[in-house]
PDB file of C-alpha atoms in Angstrom:
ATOM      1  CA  UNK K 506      37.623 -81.186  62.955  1.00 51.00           C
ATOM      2  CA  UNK K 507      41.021 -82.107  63.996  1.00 55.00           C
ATOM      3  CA  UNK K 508      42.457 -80.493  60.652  1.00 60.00           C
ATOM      4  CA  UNK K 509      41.079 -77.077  61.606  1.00 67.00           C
ATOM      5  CA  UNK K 510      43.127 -76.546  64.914  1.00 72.00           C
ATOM      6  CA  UNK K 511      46.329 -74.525  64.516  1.00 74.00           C
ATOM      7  CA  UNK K 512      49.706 -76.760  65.159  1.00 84.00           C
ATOM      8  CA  UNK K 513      50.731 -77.231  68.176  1.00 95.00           C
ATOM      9  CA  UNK K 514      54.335 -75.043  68.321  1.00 97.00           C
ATOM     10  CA  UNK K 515      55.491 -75.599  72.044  1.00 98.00           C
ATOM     11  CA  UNK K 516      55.036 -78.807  73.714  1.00 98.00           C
ATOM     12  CA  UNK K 517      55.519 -78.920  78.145  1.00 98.00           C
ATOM     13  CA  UNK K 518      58.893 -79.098  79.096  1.00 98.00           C
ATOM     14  CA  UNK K 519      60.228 -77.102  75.692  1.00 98.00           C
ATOM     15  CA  UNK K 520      63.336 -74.786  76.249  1.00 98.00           C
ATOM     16  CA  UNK K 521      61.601 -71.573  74.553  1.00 98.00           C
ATOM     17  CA  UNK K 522      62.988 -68.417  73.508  1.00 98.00           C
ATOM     18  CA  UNK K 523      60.892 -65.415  75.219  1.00 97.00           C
ATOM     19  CA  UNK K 524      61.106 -62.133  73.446  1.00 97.00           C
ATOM     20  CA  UNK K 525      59.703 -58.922  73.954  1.00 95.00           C
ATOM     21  CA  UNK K 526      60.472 -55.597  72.287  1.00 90.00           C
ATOM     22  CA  UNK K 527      59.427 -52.053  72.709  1.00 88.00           C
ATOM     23  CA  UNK K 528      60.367 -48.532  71.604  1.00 89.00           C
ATOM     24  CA  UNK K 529      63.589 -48.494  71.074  1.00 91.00           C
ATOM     25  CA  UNK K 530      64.605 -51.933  73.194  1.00 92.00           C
ATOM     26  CA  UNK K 531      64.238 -55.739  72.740  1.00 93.00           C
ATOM     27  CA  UNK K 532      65.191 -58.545  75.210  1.00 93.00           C
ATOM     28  CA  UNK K 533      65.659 -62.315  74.414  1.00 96.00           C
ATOM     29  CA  UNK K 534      65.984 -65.146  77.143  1.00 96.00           C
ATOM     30  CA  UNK K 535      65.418 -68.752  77.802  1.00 97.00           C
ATOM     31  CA  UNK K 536      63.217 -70.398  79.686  1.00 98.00           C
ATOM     32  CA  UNK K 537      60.987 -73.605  79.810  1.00 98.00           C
ATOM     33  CA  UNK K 538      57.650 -74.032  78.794  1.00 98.00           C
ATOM     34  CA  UNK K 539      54.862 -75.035  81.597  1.00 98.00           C
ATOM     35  CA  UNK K 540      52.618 -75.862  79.365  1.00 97.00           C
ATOM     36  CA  UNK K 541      51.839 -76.789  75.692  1.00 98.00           C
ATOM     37  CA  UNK K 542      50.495 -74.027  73.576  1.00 98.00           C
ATOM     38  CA  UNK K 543      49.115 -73.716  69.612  1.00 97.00           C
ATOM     39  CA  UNK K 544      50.383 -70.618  67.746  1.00 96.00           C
ATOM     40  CA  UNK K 545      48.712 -67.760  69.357  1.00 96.00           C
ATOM     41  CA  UNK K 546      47.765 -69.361  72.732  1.00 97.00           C
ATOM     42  CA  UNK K 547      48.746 -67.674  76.151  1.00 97.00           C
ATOM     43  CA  UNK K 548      51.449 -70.023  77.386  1.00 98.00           C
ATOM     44  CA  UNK K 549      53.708 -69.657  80.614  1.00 98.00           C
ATOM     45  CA  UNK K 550      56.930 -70.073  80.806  1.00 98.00           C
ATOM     46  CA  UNK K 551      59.788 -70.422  83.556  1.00 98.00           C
ATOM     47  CA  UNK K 552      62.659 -68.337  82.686  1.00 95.00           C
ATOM     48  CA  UNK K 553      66.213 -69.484  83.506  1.00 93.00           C
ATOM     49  CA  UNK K 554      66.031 -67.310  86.983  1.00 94.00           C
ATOM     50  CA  UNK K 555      63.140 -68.835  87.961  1.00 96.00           C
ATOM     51  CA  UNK K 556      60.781 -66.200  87.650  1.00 96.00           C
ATOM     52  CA  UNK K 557      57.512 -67.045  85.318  1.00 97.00           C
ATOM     53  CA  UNK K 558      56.414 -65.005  82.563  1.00 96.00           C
ATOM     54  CA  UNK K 559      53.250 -65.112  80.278  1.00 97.00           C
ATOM     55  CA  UNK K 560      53.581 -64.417  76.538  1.00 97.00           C
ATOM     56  CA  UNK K 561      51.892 -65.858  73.538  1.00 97.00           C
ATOM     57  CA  UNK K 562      53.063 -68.734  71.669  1.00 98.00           C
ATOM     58  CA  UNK K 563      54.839 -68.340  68.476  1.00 97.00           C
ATOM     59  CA  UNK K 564      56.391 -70.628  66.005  1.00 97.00           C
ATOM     60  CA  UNK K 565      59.430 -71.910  66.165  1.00 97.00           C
ATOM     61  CA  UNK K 566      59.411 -72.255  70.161  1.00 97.00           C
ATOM     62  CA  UNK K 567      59.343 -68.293  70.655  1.00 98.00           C
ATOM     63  CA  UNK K 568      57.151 -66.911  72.799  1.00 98.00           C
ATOM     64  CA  UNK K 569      56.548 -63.110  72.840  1.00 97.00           C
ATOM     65  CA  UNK K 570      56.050 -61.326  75.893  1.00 94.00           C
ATOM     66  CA  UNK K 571      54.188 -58.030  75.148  1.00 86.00           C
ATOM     67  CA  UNK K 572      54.856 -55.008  77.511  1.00 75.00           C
TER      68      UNK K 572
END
């Protein structure tokens, strides 16, 4: 059963690139991951000014933040 879950792509403690992008826009920061998350989990993350931020995990350590 183990073979069927998706890899795990961010691990706690990771330093994580967040993205997000919009019409027009995109923003890219660092921050580090609270928790461990499998491509396409909700995963929160504690950007480098402290503030925490939601986004879904993506490979690679990216998580995208969707506005």
């Amino acid at each position: 059963l183990s073979a069927l879950k998706a890899p795990q792509v961010i691990a706690a403690g990771d330093m994580v690139r967040v993205v997000s992008a919009g019409q027009g826009f995109s923003v890219s920061l660092t921050g580090q991951a609270l928790s461990a998350a499998q491509d396409g989990q909700r995963v929160r993350v504690r950007t480098d000014a402290g503030k925490v931020v939601s986004g879904i995990a993506r490979p690679g350590r990216v998580v995208e933040v969707v506005l």
